[in-house]
């Protein structure tokens, strides 16, 4: 199974968190964003995917996501709040199950060597 769970972290962080200078955690100011609404709204969802795949300009939070994504992947979302981790799992499952083409494309960009695949395998197995 080819899978890069870091994708969820990417999308979650883009939607739900932005780092603050000098902070050891990602900001929680976006924690109350309705992830289900974003996942259901094709226009919003596509906007984030196009940002993350460098196919379009990014919103400010999308740009910050791209900036912190490598750290979030590397640290297994260590700077994420519990709510962000839960949201990341939800987004990962959604993309893996319902938007597999996007998942594969994000994996090629953010995990081309499969470094993070095993780290998040448990989350992906829950998706089935």
mmCIF file of C-alpha atoms in Angstrom:
data_model
loop_
_atom_site.group_PDB
_atom_site.id
_atom_site.type_symbol
_atom_site.label_atom_id
_atom_site.label_comp_id
_atom_site.label_asym_id
_atom_site.label_seq_id
_atom_site.Cartn_x
_atom_site.Cartn_y
_atom_site.Cartn_z
ATOM 1 C CA UNK A 1 0.000 0.000 0.000
ATOM 2 C CA UNK A 2 1.492 3.310 -1.072
ATOM 3 C CA UNK A 3 0.658 5.940 1.525
ATOM 4 C CA UNK A 4 2.008 9.167 2.940
ATOM 5 C CA UNK A 5 0.089 10.140 6.037
ATOM 6 C CA UNK A 6 1.992 13.352 6.257
ATOM 7 C CA UNK A 7 -0.538 14.598 3.736
ATOM 8 C CA UNK A 8 -3.105 14.923 6.476
ATOM 9 C CA UNK A 9 -0.733 16.921 8.560
ATOM 10 C CA UNK A 10 -0.195 19.136 5.584
ATOM 11 C CA UNK A 11 -3.826 19.819 4.943
ATOM 12 C CA UNK A 12 -4.718 20.089 8.597
ATOM 13 C CA UNK A 13 -1.949 22.509 9.290
ATOM 14 C CA UNK A 14 -2.941 24.533 6.259
ATOM 15 C CA UNK A 15 -6.469 24.772 7.487
ATOM 16 C CA UNK A 16 -6.071 24.688 11.219
ATOM 17 C CA UNK A 17 -2.718 25.919 12.363
ATOM 18 C CA UNK A 18 -0.024 28.404 11.692
ATOM 19 C CA UNK A 19 3.216 28.634 13.605
ATOM 20 C CA UNK A 20 3.962 31.585 15.799
ATOM 21 C CA UNK A 21 7.520 32.828 16.025
ATOM 22 C CA UNK A 22 9.250 31.540 19.135
ATOM 23 C CA UNK A 23 6.429 29.135 20.037
ATOM 24 C CA UNK A 24 7.081 25.471 20.684
ATOM 25 C CA UNK A 25 3.591 24.561 19.439
ATOM 26 C CA UNK A 26 1.565 25.528 16.393
ATOM 27 C CA UNK A 27 -1.023 28.183 17.088
ATOM 28 C CA UNK A 28 -4.495 26.991 18.015
ATOM 29 C CA UNK A 29 -6.268 30.037 16.584
ATOM 30 C CA UNK A 30 -7.722 27.942 13.740
ATOM 31 C CA UNK A 31 -8.717 24.938 15.852
ATOM 32 C CA UNK A 32 -12.414 25.734 15.593
ATOM 33 C CA UNK A 33 -12.459 25.739 11.797
ATOM 34 C CA UNK A 34 -15.085 23.316 10.500
ATOM 35 C CA UNK A 35 -12.940 20.725 8.700
ATOM 36 C CA UNK A 36 -16.011 18.865 7.484
ATOM 37 C CA UNK A 37 -17.195 21.996 5.680
ATOM 38 C CA UNK A 38 -13.831 22.375 3.958
ATOM 39 C CA UNK A 39 -13.770 18.721 2.955
ATOM 40 C CA UNK A 40 -17.329 18.952 1.579
ATOM 41 C CA UNK A 41 -16.773 22.266 -0.217
ATOM 42 C CA UNK A 42 -15.012 21.453 -3.478
ATOM 43 C CA UNK A 43 -13.964 25.049 -4.061
ATOM 44 C CA UNK A 44 -12.277 25.371 -0.648
ATOM 45 C CA UNK A 45 -10.742 21.925 -0.754
ATOM 46 C CA UNK A 46 -9.350 22.445 -4.256
ATOM 47 C CA UNK A 47 -7.866 25.789 -3.251
ATOM 48 C CA UNK A 48 -5.773 24.142 -0.539
ATOM 49 C CA UNK A 49 -4.737 21.243 -2.765
ATOM 50 C CA UNK A 50 -3.659 23.614 -5.553
ATOM 51 C CA UNK A 51 -1.640 25.613 -3.035
ATOM 52 C CA UNK A 52 0.037 22.525 -1.609
ATOM 53 C CA UNK A 53 0.846 21.169 -5.052
ATOM 54 C CA UNK A 54 2.187 24.516 -6.270
ATOM 55 C CA UNK A 55 -0.473 24.814 -8.962
ATOM 56 C CA UNK A 56 -1.914 28.111 -7.753
ATOM 57 C CA UNK A 57 -1.275 30.979 -5.398
ATOM 58 C CA UNK A 58 -1.777 30.299 -1.716
ATOM 59 C CA UNK A 59 -3.802 32.065 0.900
ATOM 60 C CA UNK A 60 -1.660 33.312 3.792
ATOM 61 C CA UNK A 61 -2.468 30.240 5.886
ATOM 62 C CA UNK A 62 -1.803 27.955 2.921
ATOM 63 C CA UNK A 63 1.612 29.545 2.411
ATOM 64 C CA UNK A 64 2.440 29.125 6.083
ATOM 65 C CA UNK A 65 1.367 25.511 5.823
ATOM 66 C CA UNK A 66 3.838 24.893 3.030
ATOM 67 C CA UNK A 67 6.510 26.516 5.171
ATOM 68 C CA UNK A 68 5.889 24.382 8.258
ATOM 69 C CA UNK A 69 4.942 21.132 6.562
ATOM 70 C CA UNK A 70 8.454 19.687 6.500
ATOM 71 C CA UNK A 71 8.762 20.284 10.247
ATOM 72 C CA UNK A 72 5.319 18.818 10.961
ATOM 73 C CA UNK A 73 6.193 15.698 9.000
ATOM 74 C CA UNK A 74 9.650 15.365 10.502
ATOM 75 C CA UNK A 75 8.409 15.749 14.075
ATOM 76 C CA UNK A 76 5.287 13.595 13.629
ATOM 77 C CA UNK A 77 3.168 16.628 14.424
ATOM 78 C CA UNK A 78 4.866 17.048 17.798
ATOM 79 C CA UNK A 79 3.941 20.741 17.827
ATOM 80 C CA UNK A 80 0.274 19.983 17.120
ATOM 81 C CA UNK A 81 -2.431 20.179 19.769
ATOM 82 C CA UNK A 82 -4.551 17.086 20.382
ATOM 83 C CA UNK A 83 -7.370 18.696 18.421
ATOM 84 C CA UNK A 84 -5.012 19.308 15.485
ATOM 85 C CA UNK A 85 -3.812 15.710 15.596
ATOM 86 C CA UNK A 86 -7.402 14.472 15.573
ATOM 87 C CA UNK A 87 -8.264 16.803 12.705
ATOM 88 C CA UNK A 88 -5.185 15.697 10.812
ATOM 89 C CA UNK A 89 -6.292 12.077 11.102
ATOM 90 C CA UNK A 90 -9.740 13.004 9.765
ATOM 91 C CA UNK A 91 -8.270 14.853 6.788
ATOM 92 C CA UNK A 92 -5.773 12.088 6.056
ATOM 93 C CA UNK A 93 -8.498 9.465 5.996
ATOM 94 C CA UNK A 94 -10.669 11.637 3.764
ATOM 95 C CA UNK A 95 -7.942 12.288 1.230
ATOM 96 C CA UNK A 96 -6.768 8.681 1.279
ATOM 97 C CA UNK A 97 -10.261 7.235 0.810
ATOM 98 C CA UNK A 98 -12.022 9.841 -1.324
ATOM 99 C CA UNK A 99 -9.317 11.841 -3.111
ATOM 100 C CA UNK A 100 -6.657 9.242 -3.795
ATOM 101 C CA UNK A 101 -5.255 11.105 -6.801
ATOM 102 C CA UNK A 102 -4.645 14.145 -4.572
ATOM 103 C CA UNK A 103 -3.158 11.905 -1.907
ATOM 104 C CA UNK A 104 -0.718 10.359 -4.366
ATOM 105 C CA UNK A 105 0.244 13.759 -5.768
ATOM 106 C CA UNK A 106 0.870 15.194 -2.299
ATOM 107 C CA UNK A 107 2.900 12.136 -1.408
ATOM 108 C CA UNK A 108 5.161 12.660 -4.419
ATOM 109 C CA UNK A 109 5.835 16.215 -3.270
ATOM 110 C CA UNK A 110 6.056 15.837 0.508
ATOM 111 C CA UNK A 111 7.213 12.240 0.922
ATOM 112 C CA UNK A 112 8.919 11.228 -2.336
ATOM 113 C CA UNK A 113 11.174 8.690 -0.597
ATOM 114 C CA UNK A 114 8.404 7.205 1.557
ATOM 115 C CA UNK A 115 10.130 8.374 4.723
ATOM 116 C CA UNK A 116 6.889 9.055 6.602
ATOM 117 C CA UNK A 117 4.795 6.180 5.262
ATOM 118 C CA UNK A 118 5.486 3.751 8.088
ATOM 119 C CA UNK A 119 5.160 6.473 10.706
ATOM 120 C CA UNK A 120 1.507 6.977 9.889
ATOM 121 C CA UNK A 121 0.592 3.516 8.669
ATOM 122 C CA UNK A 122 -1.667 2.919 11.655
ATOM 123 C CA UNK A 123 -3.804 5.931 10.754
ATOM 124 C CA UNK A 124 -4.129 4.790 7.172
ATOM 125 C CA UNK A 125 -5.090 1.261 8.204
ATOM 126 C CA UNK A 126 -7.931 2.765 10.249
ATOM 127 C CA UNK A 127 -9.145 4.323 6.982
ATOM 128 C CA UNK A 128 -10.113 0.898 5.647
#
